[in-house]
PDB file of C-alpha atoms and ligand atoms in Angstrom:
ATOM      1  CA  MET A   1      21.782   4.004   5.132  1.00  0.00           C
ATOM      2  CA  SER A   2      22.838   0.422   5.687  1.00  0.00           C
ATOM      3  CA  GLU A   3      23.841  -1.591   2.632  1.00  0.00           C
ATOM      4  CA  ASN A   4      21.533  -4.499   1.795  1.00  0.00           C
ATOM      5  CA  CYS A   5      18.849  -3.236   4.170  1.00  0.00           C
ATOM      6  CA  ILE A   6      15.519  -3.486   2.363  1.00  0.00           C
ATOM      7  CA  PHE A   7      13.832  -0.848   4.543  1.00  0.00           C
ATOM      8  CA  CYS A   8      16.695   1.634   4.013  1.00  0.00           C
ATOM      9  CA  LYS A   9      16.233   1.177   0.282  1.00  0.00           C
ATOM     10  CA  ILE A  10      12.467   1.703   0.496  1.00  0.00           C
ATOM     11  CA  ALA A  11      12.693   4.638   2.929  1.00  0.00           C
ATOM     12  CA  ASN A  12      15.332   6.420   0.847  1.00  0.00           C
ATOM     13  CA  GLY A  13      13.621   5.882  -2.508  1.00  0.00           C
ATOM     14  CA  GLN A  14      16.180   3.425  -3.893  1.00  0.00           C
ATOM     15  CA  ILE A  15      13.305   0.985  -4.341  1.00  0.00           C
ATOM     16  CA  PRO A  16      10.329   2.948  -5.661  1.00  0.00           C
ATOM     17  CA  SER A  17       7.364   2.471  -3.321  1.00  0.00           C
ATOM     18  CA  GLU A  18       4.155   4.235  -2.539  1.00  0.00           C
ATOM     19  CA  PHE A  19       4.068   5.817   0.887  1.00  0.00           C
ATOM     20  CA  VAL A  20       0.778   5.958   2.760  1.00  0.00           C
ATOM     21  CA  TYR A  21       2.275   8.783   4.789  1.00  0.00           C
ATOM     22  CA  GLU A  22       5.642  10.515   5.081  1.00  0.00           C
ATOM     23  CA  SER A  23       7.118  13.002   7.529  1.00  0.00           C
ATOM     24  CA  ASP A  24      10.632  14.442   7.746  1.00  0.00           C
ATOM     25  CA  ASN A  25      12.185  11.349   9.313  1.00  0.00           C
ATOM     26  CA  VAL A  26       9.555   8.616   8.954  1.00  0.00           C
ATOM     27  CA  VAL A  27       7.797   6.762   6.137  1.00  0.00           C
ATOM     28  CA  VAL A  28       4.715   4.549   6.229  1.00  0.00           C
ATOM     29  CA  PHE A  29       4.091   1.890   3.578  1.00  0.00           C
ATOM     30  CA  ASN A  30       2.092  -1.297   3.130  1.00  0.00           C
ATOM     31  CA  ASP A  31       3.503  -4.605   4.350  1.00  0.00           C
ATOM     32  CA  ILE A  32       4.299  -6.910   1.419  1.00  0.00           C
ATOM     33  CA  ASN A  33       2.750  -9.890   3.254  1.00  0.00           C
ATOM     34  CA  PRO A  34      -0.243  -8.375   5.052  1.00  0.00           C
ATOM     35  CA  GLN A  35      -1.556 -10.118   8.148  1.00  0.00           C
ATOM     36  CA  ALA A  36      -4.743  -8.032   8.203  1.00  0.00           C
ATOM     37  CA  PRO A  37      -6.833  -6.139   5.612  1.00  0.00           C
ATOM     38  CA  THR A  38      -4.750  -3.084   6.526  1.00  0.00           C
ATOM     39  CA  HIS A  39      -1.128  -3.784   7.480  1.00  0.00           C
ATOM     40  CA  LEU A  40       1.179  -0.776   7.544  1.00  0.00           C
ATOM     41  CA  LEU A  41       4.825  -0.475   8.508  1.00  0.00           C
ATOM     42  CA  VAL A  42       5.970   2.735  10.176  1.00  0.00           C
ATOM     43  CA  VAL A  43       9.692   3.067   9.546  1.00  0.00           C
ATOM     44  CA  PRO A  44      12.374   5.642  10.434  1.00  0.00           C
ATOM     45  CA  LYS A  45      14.368   6.835   7.406  1.00  0.00           C
ATOM     46  CA  VAL A  46      17.600   6.350   9.325  1.00  0.00           C
ATOM     47  CA  HIS A  47      18.867   2.809   9.872  1.00  0.00           C
ATOM     48  CA  ILE A  48      18.198   1.719  13.459  1.00  0.00           C
ATOM     49  CA  GLU A  49      18.304  -2.032  13.994  1.00  0.00           C
ATOM     50  CA  THR A  50      15.847  -2.477  16.846  1.00  0.00           C
ATOM     51  CA  LEU A  51      13.949  -0.523  19.474  1.00  0.00           C
ATOM     52  CA  ASN A  52      16.905  -1.187  21.776  1.00  0.00           C
ATOM     53  CA  GLU A  53      19.059   1.100  19.624  1.00  0.00           C
ATOM     54  CA  LEU A  54      16.480   3.905  19.418  1.00  0.00           C
ATOM     55  CA  ASN A  55      17.623   6.683  21.758  1.00  0.00           C
ATOM     56  CA  ASP A  56      16.394   9.763  19.901  1.00  0.00           C
ATOM     57  CA  LYS A  57      13.312  10.882  21.819  1.00  0.00           C
ATOM     58  CA  ALA A  58      12.201  13.245  19.079  1.00  0.00           C
ATOM     59  CA  LEU A  59      12.248  10.343  16.634  1.00  0.00           C
ATOM     60  CA  MET A  60      10.319   8.160  19.098  1.00  0.00           C
ATOM     61  CA  ALA A  61       7.644  10.839  19.146  1.00  0.00           C
ATOM     62  CA  GLU A  62       7.690  11.197  15.373  1.00  0.00           C
ATOM     63  CA  LEU A  63       7.183   7.446  14.921  1.00  0.00           C
ATOM     64  CA  LEU A  64       4.070   7.452  17.103  1.00  0.00           C
ATOM     65  CA  ALA A  65       2.851  10.662  15.480  1.00  0.00           C
ATOM     66  CA  ALA A  66       3.177   8.858  12.135  1.00  0.00           C
ATOM     67  CA  VAL A  67       1.057   5.957  13.443  1.00  0.00           C
ATOM     68  CA  LYS A  68      -1.643   8.462  14.346  1.00  0.00           C
ATOM     69  CA  ALA A  69      -1.379  10.480  11.140  1.00  0.00           C
ATOM     70  CA  ALA A  70      -1.409   7.444   8.826  1.00  0.00           C
ATOM     71  CA  THR A  71      -4.371   5.782  10.564  1.00  0.00           C
ATOM     72  CA  LYS A  72      -6.264   9.058  10.661  1.00  0.00           C
ATOM     73  CA  LYS A  73      -5.593   9.568   6.953  1.00  0.00           C
ATOM     74  CA  LEU A  74      -7.033   6.108   6.253  1.00  0.00           C
ATOM     75  CA  GLY A  75     -10.007   6.717   8.566  1.00  0.00           C
ATOM     76  CA  ILE A  76      -8.959   3.939  10.939  1.00  0.00           C
ATOM     77  CA  SER A  77      -9.641   4.324  14.651  1.00  0.00           C
ATOM     78  CA  ASP A  78      -9.159   0.728  15.861  1.00  0.00           C
ATOM     79  CA  TYR A  79      -5.841  -0.927  15.190  1.00  0.00           C
ATOM     80  CA  ARG A  80      -3.164  -3.184  16.625  1.00  0.00           C
ATOM     81  CA  THR A  81       0.435  -1.905  16.884  1.00  0.00           C
ATOM     82  CA  VAL A  82       3.344  -4.317  17.246  1.00  0.00           C
ATOM     83  CA  ILE A  83       7.104  -3.850  17.517  1.00  0.00           C
ATOM     84  CA  ASN A  84       9.007  -7.132  17.331  1.00  0.00           C
ATOM     85  CA  THR A  85      12.365  -6.589  19.018  1.00  0.00           C
ATOM     86  CA  GLY A  86      15.002  -9.264  18.461  1.00  0.00           C
ATOM     87  CA  LYS A  87      14.908 -12.691  16.839  1.00  0.00           C
ATOM     88  CA  GLY A  88      13.331 -14.206  19.952  1.00  0.00           C
ATOM     89  CA  ALA A  89      10.338 -11.918  19.507  1.00  0.00           C
ATOM     90  CA  GLY A  90       9.960 -12.670  15.804  1.00  0.00           C
ATOM     91  CA  GLN A  91      11.878  -9.750  14.291  1.00  0.00           C
ATOM     92  CA  GLU A  92      12.974 -10.627  10.754  1.00  0.00           C
ATOM     93  CA  VAL A  93      13.898  -7.256   9.276  1.00  0.00           C
ATOM     94  CA  PHE A  94      16.541  -5.562  11.402  1.00  0.00           C
ATOM     95  CA  HIS A  95      15.513  -2.010  10.620  1.00  0.00           C
ATOM     96  CA  LEU A  96      13.134  -0.764  13.283  1.00  0.00           C
ATOM     97  CA  HIS A  97       9.471  -0.740  12.293  1.00  0.00           C
ATOM     98  CA  ILE A  98       6.065  -0.502  13.922  1.00  0.00           C
ATOM     99  CA  HIS A  99       3.424  -2.830  12.504  1.00  0.00           C
ATOM    100  CA  VAL A 100      -0.038  -1.267  12.327  1.00  0.00           C
ATOM    101  CA  MET A 101      -2.821  -3.745  11.580  1.00  0.00           C
ATOM    102  CA  ALA A 102      -6.550  -3.152  11.210  1.00  0.00           C
ATOM    103  CA  GLY A 103      -9.699  -4.500   9.655  1.00  0.00           C
ATOM    104  CA  ARG A 104     -10.168  -7.755  11.521  1.00  0.00           C
ATOM    105  CA  GLU A 105     -10.594  -9.079  15.053  1.00  0.00           C
ATOM    106  CA  PHE A 106      -7.434  -9.321  17.155  1.00  0.00           C
ATOM    107  CA  SER A 107      -7.032 -11.759  19.991  1.00  0.00           C
ATOM    108  CA  TRP A 108      -5.297 -11.050  23.281  1.00  0.00           C
ATOM    109  CA  PRO A 109      -2.757 -12.068  24.443  1.00  0.00           C
ATOM    110  CA  ALA A 110      -0.970 -11.701  21.105  1.00  0.00           C
ATOM    111  CA  GLY A 111       0.421 -14.926  19.676  1.00  0.00           C
TER     112      GLY A 111
HETATM  113  P1  AMP B   1       9.310  -8.346  11.521  1.00  0.00           P
HETATM  114  O1  AMP B   1       9.105  -9.834  11.576  1.00  0.00           O
HETATM  115  O2  AMP B   1       8.675  -7.617  12.670  1.00  0.00           O
HETATM  116  O3  AMP B   1      10.764  -7.989  11.303  1.00  0.00           O
HETATM  117  O4  AMP B   1       8.493  -7.860  10.273  1.00  0.00           O
HETATM  118  C1  AMP B   1       9.036  -7.710   9.000  1.00  0.00           C
HETATM  119  C2  AMP B   1       7.888  -7.377   8.087  1.00  0.00           C
HETATM  120  O5  AMP B   1       8.415  -6.795   6.919  1.00  0.00           O
HETATM  121  C3  AMP B   1       7.071  -8.594   7.661  1.00  0.00           C
HETATM  122  O6  AMP B   1       5.703  -8.363   8.012  1.00  0.00           O
HETATM  123  C4  AMP B   1       7.261  -8.644   6.151  1.00  0.00           C
HETATM  124  O7  AMP B   1       6.117  -9.063   5.467  1.00  0.00           O
HETATM  125  C5  AMP B   1       7.631  -7.209   5.832  1.00  0.00           C
HETATM  126  N1  AMP B   1       8.431  -7.007   4.626  1.00  0.00           N
HETATM  127  C6  AMP B   1       9.561  -7.654   4.264  1.00  0.00           C
HETATM  128  N2  AMP B   1      10.031  -7.173   3.115  1.00  0.00           N
HETATM  129  C7  AMP B   1       9.191  -6.186   2.721  1.00  0.00           C
HETATM  130  C8  AMP B   1       9.134  -5.308   1.605  1.00  0.00           C
HETATM  131  N3  AMP B   1      10.029  -5.347   0.618  1.00  0.00           N
HETATM  132  N4  AMP B   1       8.128  -4.415   1.540  1.00  0.00           N
HETATM  133  C9  AMP B   1       7.185  -4.377   2.508  1.00  0.00           C
HETATM  134  N5  AMP B   1       7.191  -5.165   3.585  1.00  0.00           N
HETATM  135  C10 AMP B   1       8.168  -6.071   3.694  1.00  0.00           C
HETATM  136 ZN1   ZN B   2      17.945  -0.013   7.246  1.00  0.00          ZN
END
């Protein structure tokens, strides 16, 4: 738990939120500023700043398993996943998260 980290507060229930999906170490909730009709954030409960600091392979697996479980639960088979790592890549919240977006066309390469 990192003080003043919004995702720590959400993941640990300090800010009441509705989870689309939850496993032992991961929560999935809706992005507050959705960039697609469905825009989920897949977030570890423990505070990890970026993908560069994620070394726990079991947690890596659990994060991807949560992507699959949450999309399956919502009946979504086609989706875009994004991990912004570092300011230069557009990361704004420094608590690791996987964006999962669906429900519209996505261009490639990503902007
Ligand atoms: P990033 O730029 O990859 O760090 O993405 C941060 C994401 O967190 C953005 O899509 C924001 O809309 C989202 N966000 C920020 N605060 C909240 C919040 N309180 N609840 C849900 N999503 C949030
Ligand atoms: Zn945090």
